[in-house]
mmCIF file of C-alpha atoms in Angstrom:
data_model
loop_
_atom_site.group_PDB
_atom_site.id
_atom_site.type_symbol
_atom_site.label_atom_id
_atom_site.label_comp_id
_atom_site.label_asym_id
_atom_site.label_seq_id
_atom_site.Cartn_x
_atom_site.Cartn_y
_atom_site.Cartn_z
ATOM 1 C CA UNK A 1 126.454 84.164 38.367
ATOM 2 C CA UNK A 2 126.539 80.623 39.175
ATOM 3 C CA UNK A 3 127.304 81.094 42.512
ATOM 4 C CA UNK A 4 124.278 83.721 43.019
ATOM 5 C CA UNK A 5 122.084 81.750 41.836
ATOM 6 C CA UNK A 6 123.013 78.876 44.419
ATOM 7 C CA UNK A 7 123.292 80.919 47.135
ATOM 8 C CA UNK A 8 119.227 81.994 46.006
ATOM 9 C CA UNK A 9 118.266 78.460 46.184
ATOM 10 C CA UNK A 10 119.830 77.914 49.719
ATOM 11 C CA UNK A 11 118.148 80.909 50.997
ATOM 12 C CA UNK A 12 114.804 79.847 49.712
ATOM 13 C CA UNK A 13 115.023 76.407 51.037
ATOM 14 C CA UNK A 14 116.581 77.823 54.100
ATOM 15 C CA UNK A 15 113.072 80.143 54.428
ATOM 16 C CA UNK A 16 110.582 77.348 53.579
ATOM 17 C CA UNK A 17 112.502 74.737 55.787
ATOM 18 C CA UNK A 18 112.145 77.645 58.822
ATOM 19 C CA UNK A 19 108.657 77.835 57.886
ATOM 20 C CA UNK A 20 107.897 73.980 59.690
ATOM 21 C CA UNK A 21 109.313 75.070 62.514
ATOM 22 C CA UNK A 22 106.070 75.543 65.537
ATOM 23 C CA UNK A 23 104.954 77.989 67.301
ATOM 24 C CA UNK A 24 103.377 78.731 69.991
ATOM 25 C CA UNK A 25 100.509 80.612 68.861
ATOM 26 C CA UNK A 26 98.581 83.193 71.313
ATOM 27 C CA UNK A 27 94.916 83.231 70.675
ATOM 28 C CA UNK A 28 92.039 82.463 72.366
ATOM 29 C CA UNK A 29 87.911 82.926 71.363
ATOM 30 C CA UNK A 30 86.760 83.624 74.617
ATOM 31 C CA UNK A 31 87.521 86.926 77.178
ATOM 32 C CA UNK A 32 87.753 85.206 80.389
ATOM 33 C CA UNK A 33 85.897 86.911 83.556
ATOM 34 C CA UNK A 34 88.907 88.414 85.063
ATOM 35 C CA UNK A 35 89.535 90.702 81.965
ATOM 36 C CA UNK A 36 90.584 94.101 83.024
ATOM 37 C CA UNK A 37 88.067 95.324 80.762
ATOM 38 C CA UNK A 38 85.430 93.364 82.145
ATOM 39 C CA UNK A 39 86.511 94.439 85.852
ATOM 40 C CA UNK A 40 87.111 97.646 85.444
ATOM 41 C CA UNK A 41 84.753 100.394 84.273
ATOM 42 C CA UNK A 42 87.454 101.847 81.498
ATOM 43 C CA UNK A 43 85.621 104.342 78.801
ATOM 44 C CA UNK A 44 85.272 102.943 75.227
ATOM 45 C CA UNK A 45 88.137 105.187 73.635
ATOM 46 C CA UNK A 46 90.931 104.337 76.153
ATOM 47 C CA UNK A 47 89.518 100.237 75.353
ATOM 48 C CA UNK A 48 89.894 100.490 72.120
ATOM 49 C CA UNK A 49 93.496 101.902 72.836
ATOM 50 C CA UNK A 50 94.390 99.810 75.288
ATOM 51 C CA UNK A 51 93.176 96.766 72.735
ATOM 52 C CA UNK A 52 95.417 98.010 69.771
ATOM 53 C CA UNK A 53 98.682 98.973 71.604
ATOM 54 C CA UNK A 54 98.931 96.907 74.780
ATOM 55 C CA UNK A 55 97.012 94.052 73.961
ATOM 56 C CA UNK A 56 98.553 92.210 71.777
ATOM 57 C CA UNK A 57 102.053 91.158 74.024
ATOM 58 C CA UNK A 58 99.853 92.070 77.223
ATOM 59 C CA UNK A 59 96.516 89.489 77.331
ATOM 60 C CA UNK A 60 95.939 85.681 75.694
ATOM 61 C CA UNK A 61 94.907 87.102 72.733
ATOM 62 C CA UNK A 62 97.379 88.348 69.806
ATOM 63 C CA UNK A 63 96.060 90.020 66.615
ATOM 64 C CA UNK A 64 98.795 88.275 64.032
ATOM 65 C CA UNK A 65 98.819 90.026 61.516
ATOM 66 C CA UNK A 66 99.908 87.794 58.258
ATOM 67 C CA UNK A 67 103.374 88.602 58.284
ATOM 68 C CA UNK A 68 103.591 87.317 61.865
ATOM 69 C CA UNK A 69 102.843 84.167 60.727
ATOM 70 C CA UNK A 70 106.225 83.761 58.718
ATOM 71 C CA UNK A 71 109.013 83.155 59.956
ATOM 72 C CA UNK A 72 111.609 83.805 61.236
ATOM 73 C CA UNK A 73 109.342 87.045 62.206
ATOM 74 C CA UNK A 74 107.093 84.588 64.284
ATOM 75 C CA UNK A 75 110.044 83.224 66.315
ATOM 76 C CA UNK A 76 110.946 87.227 67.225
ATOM 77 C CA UNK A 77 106.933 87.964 68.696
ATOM 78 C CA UNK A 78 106.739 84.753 70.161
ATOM 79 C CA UNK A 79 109.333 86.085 72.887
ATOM 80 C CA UNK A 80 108.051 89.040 73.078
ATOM 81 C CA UNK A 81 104.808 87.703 73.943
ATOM 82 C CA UNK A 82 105.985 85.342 76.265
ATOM 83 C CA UNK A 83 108.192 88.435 78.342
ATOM 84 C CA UNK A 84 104.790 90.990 77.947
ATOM 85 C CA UNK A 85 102.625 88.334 78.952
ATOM 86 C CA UNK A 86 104.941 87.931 82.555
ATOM 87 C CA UNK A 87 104.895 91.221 82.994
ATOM 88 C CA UNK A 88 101.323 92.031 82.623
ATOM 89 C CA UNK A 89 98.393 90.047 81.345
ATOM 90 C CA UNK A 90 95.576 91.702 81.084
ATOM 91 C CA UNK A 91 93.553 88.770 80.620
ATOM 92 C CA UNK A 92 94.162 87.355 84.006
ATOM 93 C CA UNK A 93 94.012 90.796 85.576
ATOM 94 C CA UNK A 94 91.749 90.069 88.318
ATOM 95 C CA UNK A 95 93.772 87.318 89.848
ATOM 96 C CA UNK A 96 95.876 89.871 91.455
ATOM 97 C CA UNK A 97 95.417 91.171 94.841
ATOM 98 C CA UNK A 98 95.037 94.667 94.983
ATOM 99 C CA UNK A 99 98.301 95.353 96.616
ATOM 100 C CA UNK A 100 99.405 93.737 92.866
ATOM 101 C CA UNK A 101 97.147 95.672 90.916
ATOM 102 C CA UNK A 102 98.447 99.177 92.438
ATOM 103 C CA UNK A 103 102.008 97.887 91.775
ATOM 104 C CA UNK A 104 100.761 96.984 88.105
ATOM 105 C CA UNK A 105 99.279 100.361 87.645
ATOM 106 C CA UNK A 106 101.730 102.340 88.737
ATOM 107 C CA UNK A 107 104.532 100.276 86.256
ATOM 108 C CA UNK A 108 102.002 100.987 83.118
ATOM 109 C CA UNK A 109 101.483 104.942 84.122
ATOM 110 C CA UNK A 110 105.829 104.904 84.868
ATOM 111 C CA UNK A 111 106.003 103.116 81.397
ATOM 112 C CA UNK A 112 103.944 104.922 79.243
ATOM 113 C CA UNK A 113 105.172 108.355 80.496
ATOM 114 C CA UNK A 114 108.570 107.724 80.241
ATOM 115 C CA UNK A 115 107.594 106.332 76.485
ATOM 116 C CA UNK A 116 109.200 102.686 76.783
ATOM 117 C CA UNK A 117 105.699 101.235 76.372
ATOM 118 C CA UNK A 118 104.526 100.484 73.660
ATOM 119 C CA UNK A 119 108.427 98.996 71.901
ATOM 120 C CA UNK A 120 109.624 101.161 69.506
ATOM 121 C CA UNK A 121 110.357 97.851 67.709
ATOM 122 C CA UNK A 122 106.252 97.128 67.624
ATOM 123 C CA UNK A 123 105.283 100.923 66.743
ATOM 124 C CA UNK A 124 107.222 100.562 63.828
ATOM 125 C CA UNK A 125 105.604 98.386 62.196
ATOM 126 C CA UNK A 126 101.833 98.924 63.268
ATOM 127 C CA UNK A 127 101.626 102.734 63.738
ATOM 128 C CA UNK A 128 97.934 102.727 65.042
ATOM 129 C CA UNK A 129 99.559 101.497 67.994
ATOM 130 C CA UNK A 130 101.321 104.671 68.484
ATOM 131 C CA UNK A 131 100.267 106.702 71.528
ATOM 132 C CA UNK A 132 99.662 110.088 70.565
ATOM 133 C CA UNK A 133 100.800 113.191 73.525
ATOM 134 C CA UNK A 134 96.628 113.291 74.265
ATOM 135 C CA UNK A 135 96.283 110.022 73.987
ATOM 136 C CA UNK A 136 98.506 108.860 76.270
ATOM 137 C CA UNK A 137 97.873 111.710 79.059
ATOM 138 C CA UNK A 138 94.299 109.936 78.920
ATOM 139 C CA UNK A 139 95.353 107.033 79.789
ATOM 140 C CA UNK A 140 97.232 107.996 82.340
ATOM 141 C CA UNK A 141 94.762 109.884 83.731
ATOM 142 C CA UNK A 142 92.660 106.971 83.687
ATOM 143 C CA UNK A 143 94.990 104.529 85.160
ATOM 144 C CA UNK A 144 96.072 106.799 88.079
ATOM 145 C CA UNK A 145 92.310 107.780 88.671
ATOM 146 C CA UNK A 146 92.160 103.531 88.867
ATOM 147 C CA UNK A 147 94.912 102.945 90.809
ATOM 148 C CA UNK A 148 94.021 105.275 93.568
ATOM 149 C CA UNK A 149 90.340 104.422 93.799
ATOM 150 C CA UNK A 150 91.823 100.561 94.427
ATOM 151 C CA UNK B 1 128.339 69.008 38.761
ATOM 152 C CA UNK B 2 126.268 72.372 39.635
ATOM 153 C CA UNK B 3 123.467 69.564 40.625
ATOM 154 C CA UNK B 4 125.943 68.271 42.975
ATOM 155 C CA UNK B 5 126.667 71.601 44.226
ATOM 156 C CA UNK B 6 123.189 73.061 45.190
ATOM 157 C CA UNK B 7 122.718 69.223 46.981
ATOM 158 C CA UNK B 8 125.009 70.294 48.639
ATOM 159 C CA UNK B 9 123.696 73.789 49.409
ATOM 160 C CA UNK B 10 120.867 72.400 50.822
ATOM 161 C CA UNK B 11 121.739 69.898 52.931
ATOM 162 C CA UNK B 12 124.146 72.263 54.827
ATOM 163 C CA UNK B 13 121.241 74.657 54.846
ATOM 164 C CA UNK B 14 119.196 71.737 56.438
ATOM 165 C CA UNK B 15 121.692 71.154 58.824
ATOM 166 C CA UNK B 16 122.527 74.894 59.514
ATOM 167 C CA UNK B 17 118.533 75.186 60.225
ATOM 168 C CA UNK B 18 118.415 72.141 62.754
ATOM 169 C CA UNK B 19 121.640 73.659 64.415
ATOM 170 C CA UNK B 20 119.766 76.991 64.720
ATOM 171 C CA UNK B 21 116.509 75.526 66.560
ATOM 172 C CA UNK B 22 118.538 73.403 68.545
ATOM 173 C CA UNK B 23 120.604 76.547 69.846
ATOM 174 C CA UNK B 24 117.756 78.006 70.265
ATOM 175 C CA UNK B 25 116.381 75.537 73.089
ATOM 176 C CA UNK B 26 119.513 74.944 74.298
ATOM 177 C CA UNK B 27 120.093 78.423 74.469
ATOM 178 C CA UNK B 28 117.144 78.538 76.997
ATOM 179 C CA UNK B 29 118.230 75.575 78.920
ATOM 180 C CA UNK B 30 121.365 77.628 79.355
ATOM 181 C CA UNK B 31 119.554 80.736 80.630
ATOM 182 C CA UNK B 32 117.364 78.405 83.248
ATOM 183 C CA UNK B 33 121.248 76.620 84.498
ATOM 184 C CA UNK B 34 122.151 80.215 84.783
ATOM 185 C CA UNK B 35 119.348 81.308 86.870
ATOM 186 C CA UNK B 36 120.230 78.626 89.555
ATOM 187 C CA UNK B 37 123.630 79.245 89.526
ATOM 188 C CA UNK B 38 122.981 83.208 89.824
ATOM 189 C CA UNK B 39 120.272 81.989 92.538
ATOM 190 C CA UNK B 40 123.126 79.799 94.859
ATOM 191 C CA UNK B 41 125.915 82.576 94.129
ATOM 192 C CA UNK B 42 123.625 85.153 95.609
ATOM 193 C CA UNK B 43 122.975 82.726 98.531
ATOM 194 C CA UNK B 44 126.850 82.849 98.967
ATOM 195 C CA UNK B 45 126.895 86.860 98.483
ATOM 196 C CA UNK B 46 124.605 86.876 101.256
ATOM 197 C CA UNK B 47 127.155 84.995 103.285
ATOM 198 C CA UNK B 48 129.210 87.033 102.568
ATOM 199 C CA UNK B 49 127.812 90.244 103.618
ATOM 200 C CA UNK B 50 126.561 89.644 106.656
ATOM 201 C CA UNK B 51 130.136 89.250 107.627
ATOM 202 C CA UNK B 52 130.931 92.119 106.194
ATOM 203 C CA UNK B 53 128.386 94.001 108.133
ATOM 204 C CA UNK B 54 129.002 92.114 111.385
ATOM 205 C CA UNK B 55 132.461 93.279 110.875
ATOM 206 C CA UNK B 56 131.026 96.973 110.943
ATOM 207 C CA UNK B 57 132.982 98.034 108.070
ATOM 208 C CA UNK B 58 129.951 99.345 105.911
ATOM 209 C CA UNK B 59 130.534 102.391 104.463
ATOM 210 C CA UNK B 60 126.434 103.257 104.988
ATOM 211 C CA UNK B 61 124.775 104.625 108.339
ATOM 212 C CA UNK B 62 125.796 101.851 111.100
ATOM 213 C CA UNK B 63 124.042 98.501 110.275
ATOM 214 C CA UNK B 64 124.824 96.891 113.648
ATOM 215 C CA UNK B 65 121.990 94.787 113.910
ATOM 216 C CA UNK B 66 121.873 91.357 115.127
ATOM 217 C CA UNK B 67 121.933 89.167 112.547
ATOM 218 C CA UNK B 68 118.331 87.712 111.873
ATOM 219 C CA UNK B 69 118.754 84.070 110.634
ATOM 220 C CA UNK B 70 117.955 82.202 107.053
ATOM 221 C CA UNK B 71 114.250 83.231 106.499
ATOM 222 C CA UNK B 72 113.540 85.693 108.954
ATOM 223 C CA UNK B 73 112.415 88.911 108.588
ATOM 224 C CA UNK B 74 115.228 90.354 109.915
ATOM 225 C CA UNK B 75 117.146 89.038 107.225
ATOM 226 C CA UNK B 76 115.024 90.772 104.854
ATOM 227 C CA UNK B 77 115.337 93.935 106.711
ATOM 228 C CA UNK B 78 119.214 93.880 107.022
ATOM 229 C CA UNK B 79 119.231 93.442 102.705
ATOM 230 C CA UNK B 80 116.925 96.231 102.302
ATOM 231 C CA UNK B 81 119.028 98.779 104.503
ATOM 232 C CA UNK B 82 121.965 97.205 102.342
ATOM 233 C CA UNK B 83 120.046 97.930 99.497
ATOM 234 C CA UNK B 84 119.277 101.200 100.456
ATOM 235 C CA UNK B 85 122.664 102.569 101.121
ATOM 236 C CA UNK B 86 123.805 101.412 97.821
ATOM 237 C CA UNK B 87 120.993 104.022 96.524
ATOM 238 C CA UNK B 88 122.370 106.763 98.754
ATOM 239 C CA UNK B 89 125.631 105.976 97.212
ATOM 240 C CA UNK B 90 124.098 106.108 93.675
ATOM 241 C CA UNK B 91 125.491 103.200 93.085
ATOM 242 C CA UNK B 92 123.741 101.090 89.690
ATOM 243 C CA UNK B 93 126.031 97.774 90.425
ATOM 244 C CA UNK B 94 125.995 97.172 93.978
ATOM 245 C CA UNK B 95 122.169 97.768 93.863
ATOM 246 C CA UNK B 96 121.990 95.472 91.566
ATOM 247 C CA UNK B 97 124.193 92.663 93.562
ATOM 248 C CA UNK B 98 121.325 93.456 96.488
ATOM 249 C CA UNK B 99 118.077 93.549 94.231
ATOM 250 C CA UNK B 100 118.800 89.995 93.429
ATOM 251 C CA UNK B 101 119.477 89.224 97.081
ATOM 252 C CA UNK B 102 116.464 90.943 98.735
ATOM 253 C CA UNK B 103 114.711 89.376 95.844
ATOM 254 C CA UNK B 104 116.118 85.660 97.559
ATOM 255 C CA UNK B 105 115.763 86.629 101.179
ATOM 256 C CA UNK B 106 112.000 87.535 100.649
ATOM 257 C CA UNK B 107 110.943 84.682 98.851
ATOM 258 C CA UNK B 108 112.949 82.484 101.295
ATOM 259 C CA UNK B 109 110.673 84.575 103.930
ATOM 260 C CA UNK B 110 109.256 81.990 106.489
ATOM 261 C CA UNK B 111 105.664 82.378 106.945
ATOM 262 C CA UNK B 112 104.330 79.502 108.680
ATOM 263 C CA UNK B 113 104.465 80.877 112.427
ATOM 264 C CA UNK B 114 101.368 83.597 112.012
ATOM 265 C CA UNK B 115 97.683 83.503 111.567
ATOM 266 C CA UNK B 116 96.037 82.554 107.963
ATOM 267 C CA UNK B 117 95.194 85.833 107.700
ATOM 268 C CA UNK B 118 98.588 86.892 108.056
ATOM 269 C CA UNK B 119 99.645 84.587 105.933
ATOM 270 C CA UNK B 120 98.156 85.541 102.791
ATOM 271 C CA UNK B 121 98.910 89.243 103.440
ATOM 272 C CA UNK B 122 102.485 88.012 103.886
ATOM 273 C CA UNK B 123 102.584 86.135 100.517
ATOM 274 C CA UNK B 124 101.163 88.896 98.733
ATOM 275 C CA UNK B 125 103.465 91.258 100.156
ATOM 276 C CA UNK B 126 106.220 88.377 98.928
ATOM 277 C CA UNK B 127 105.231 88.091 96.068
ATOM 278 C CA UNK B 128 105.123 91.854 95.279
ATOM 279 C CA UNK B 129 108.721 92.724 96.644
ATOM 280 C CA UNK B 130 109.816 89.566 94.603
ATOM 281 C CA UNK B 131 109.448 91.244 91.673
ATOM 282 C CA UNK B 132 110.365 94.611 92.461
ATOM 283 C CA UNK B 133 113.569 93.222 93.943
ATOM 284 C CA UNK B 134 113.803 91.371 90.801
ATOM 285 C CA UNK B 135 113.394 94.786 88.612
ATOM 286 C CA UNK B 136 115.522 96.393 90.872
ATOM 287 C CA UNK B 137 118.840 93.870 89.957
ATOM 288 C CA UNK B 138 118.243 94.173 86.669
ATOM 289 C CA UNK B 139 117.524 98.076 85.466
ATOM 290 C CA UNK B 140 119.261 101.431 85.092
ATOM 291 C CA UNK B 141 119.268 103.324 89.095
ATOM 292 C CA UNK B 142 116.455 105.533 87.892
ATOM 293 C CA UNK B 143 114.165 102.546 87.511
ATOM 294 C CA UNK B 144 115.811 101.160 90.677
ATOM 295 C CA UNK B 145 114.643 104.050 92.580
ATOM 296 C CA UNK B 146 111.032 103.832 91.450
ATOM 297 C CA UNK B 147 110.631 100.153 92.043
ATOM 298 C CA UNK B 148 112.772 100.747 95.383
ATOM 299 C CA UNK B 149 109.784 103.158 96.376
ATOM 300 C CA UNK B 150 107.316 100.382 96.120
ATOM 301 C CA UNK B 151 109.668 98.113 97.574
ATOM 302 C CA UNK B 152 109.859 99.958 100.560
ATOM 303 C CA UNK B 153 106.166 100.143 100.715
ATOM 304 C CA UNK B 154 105.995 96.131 100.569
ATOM 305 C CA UNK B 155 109.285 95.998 103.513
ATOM 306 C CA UNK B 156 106.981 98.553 105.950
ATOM 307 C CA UNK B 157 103.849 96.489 105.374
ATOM 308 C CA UNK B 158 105.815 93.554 106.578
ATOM 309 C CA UNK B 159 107.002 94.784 109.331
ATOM 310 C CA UNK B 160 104.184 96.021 110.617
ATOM 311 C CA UNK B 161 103.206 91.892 110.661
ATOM 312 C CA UNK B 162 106.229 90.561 111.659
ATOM 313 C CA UNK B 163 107.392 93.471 113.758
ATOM 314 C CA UNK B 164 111.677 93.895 114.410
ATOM 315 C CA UNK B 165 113.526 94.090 117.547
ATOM 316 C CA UNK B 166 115.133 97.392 115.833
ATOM 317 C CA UNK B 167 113.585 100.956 116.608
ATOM 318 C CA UNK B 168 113.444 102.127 112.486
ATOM 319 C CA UNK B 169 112.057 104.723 111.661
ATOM 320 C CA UNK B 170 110.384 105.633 108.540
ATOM 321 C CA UNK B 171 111.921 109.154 106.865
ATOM 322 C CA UNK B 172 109.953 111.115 103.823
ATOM 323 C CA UNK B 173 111.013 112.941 100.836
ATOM 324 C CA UNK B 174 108.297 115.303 99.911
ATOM 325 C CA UNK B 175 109.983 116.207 96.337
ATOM 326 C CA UNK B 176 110.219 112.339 94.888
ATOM 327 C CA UNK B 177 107.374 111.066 92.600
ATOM 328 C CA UNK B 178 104.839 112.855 94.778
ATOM 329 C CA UNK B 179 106.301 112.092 98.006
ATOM 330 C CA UNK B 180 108.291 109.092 98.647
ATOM 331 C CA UNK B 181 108.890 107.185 102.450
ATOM 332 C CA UNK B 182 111.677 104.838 103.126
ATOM 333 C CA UNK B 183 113.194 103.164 106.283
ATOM 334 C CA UNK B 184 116.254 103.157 107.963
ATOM 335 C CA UNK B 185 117.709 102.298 111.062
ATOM 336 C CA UNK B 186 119.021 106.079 111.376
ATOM 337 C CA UNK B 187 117.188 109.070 111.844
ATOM 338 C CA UNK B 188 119.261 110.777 109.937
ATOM 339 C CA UNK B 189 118.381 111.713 106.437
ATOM 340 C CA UNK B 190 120.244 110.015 103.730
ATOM 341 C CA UNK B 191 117.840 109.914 100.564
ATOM 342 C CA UNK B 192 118.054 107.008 98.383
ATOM 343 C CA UNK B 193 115.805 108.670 95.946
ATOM 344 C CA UNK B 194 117.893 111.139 94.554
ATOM 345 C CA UNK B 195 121.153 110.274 96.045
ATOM 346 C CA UNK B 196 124.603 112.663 96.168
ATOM 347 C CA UNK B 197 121.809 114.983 94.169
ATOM 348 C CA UNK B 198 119.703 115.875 97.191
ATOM 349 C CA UNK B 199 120.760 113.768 100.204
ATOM 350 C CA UNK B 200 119.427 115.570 102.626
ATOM 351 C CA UNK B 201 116.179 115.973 101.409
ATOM 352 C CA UNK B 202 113.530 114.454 103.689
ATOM 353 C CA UNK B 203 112.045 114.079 107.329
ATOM 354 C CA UNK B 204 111.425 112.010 109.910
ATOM 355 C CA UNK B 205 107.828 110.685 109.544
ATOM 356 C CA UNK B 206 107.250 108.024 111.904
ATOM 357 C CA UNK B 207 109.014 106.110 114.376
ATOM 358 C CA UNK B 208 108.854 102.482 114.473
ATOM 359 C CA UNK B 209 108.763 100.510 117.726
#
């Protein structure tokens, strides 16, 4: 009994200790000019989708929701932001040449059809980020209609 | 003496926490040191296989080429073919090996001999294969094969800069991902798209130089 409840007290020091620990937070108040949103003609539904399941890893902007603000769950999104964001940032979109942006286009369409995008390990916990079968044909309709017109 | 015992507790839990965050940077100081090192050991594979192929013992279509220096675009060209008949041989590991060493010979690509104009289309084209070739050393051989498409894309785009003392030619598969070129040295068709599966799907398209 004794020992439980010392091994309690380390683990709740342990988790407020972690808690000091800085991130790197992802945010930013302002949608710069080379948004892909702001480039690109993309209808409202397929934005709003894009916004929920992509954006978050993929532009300078993160929705946190509050448990992504504890750790050590903070430690585990700032990586994947970090990898998503070298992949594909959707906030600096327009810096690439177009030779880039087919490339680009062509990954997202490869991804989402072959379902590795968006992580099962970020569907799981927000499920409105879930691509449904209609869903995602759209936007791959979309994005192919994009990438050839480029 | 249970006081004593959860000071305890927590200052190994202090120091277990430090230790963790430390590991943690360290940990990525450790991947950045291994970059390099992966960066000079392909330098040496590179070496390496240009002797090979100089010594004609490549088990691929003959890759008797003269052997473009450091930088050139020769260079480039003689890793792609490499590349590609590690494809054709469906072959995940040695396409690997070559993804990370096209990935080096492009971005070691010496532009500063053409117009500004060719410049930046060379860059771009760099910077594309880069990370294609990049993809390519790191995935499972059906991702290979898609980013090998593009990749082959970026390789005839250069070429039609840089030009090669080579006659290539570029051969098409009709049945990949909506139609898929590559180029090789060979007229003969050898697919690197679908491998021992359907090797002898495609056609001559184009002949180059």
């Amino acid at each position: 009994m004794k020992i439980l409840k010392i091994i309690a007290i380390i683990l709740l020091v342990a988790f407020v200790g972690i808690q000091f620990i800085p991130t790197e937070r992802n945010q930013s108040d302002t949608v710069p000019p080379t948004d892909f949103m702001l480039v690109h003609n993309v209808p409202e539904t397929i934005q709003n989708k894009l916004q929920v399941s992509c954006y978050d890893c993929h532009s300078n902007n993160t929705q946190y929701p509050w448990y992504n603000k504890v750790q050590p769950a903070a430690w585990f999104l700032e990586d994947h932001i970090k990898e998503g964001k070298a992949e594909l940032n959707f906030s600096e979109w327009d810096s690439l040449s177009s030779r880039r942006k087919k490339s680009k286009l062509r990954s997202i369409v490869k991804q989402i059809e072959n379902g590795e995008m968006p992580l099962d390990s970020y569907t799981l916990i927000h499920k409105d980020a879930i691509l449904s079968k209609d869903e995602a044909e759209e936007i791959i309709g979309f994005i192919t209609q994009l990438k050839n017109s480029l | 003496m249970s006081k004593l015992k959860s000071t305890l507790g927590i200052v190994a839990i202090a120091f277990i926490t430090l230790t963790a965050v430390s590991c943690k940077d360290s940990k990525k100081e450790q991947e950045s040191i291994d970059g390099h090192q992966s960066e000079m050991n392909s330098g040496e594979d590179h070496s390496k296989m240009n002797h090979d192929n100089s010594d004609g013992h490549h088990d691929g279509e003959k890759t008797e080429m003269a052997m473009g220096g450091h930088g050139t675009s020769e260079a480039v060209l003689n890793d792609y073919f490499n590349l590609k008949d590690a494809l054709v041989a469906d072959d995940n590991a040695k396409a690997k090996e070559l993804g990370a060493i096209i990935a080096t010979s492009f971005g070691n690509l010496d532009v500063s001999n053409y117009t500004d104009a060719q410049k930046a289309s060379l860059k771009d084209i760099i910077e594309d294969a880069v990370e294609h070739a990049e993809h390519i050393s790191e995935s499972d051989i059906d991702h290979q094969r898609e980013h090998f498409k593009i990749l082959s894309k970026d390789v005839t785009d250069m070429v039609a800069i840089t030009g090669t003392k080579n006659t290539l030619y570029q051969l098409f598969c009709p049945m990949y991902d909506g139609g898929s070129a590559w180029l090789s040295m060979s007229k003969e068709i050898k697919n690197p798209y679908y491998g021992s599966k359907m090797l002898k799907c495609g056609e001559v398209q184009k002949e180059i130089n």
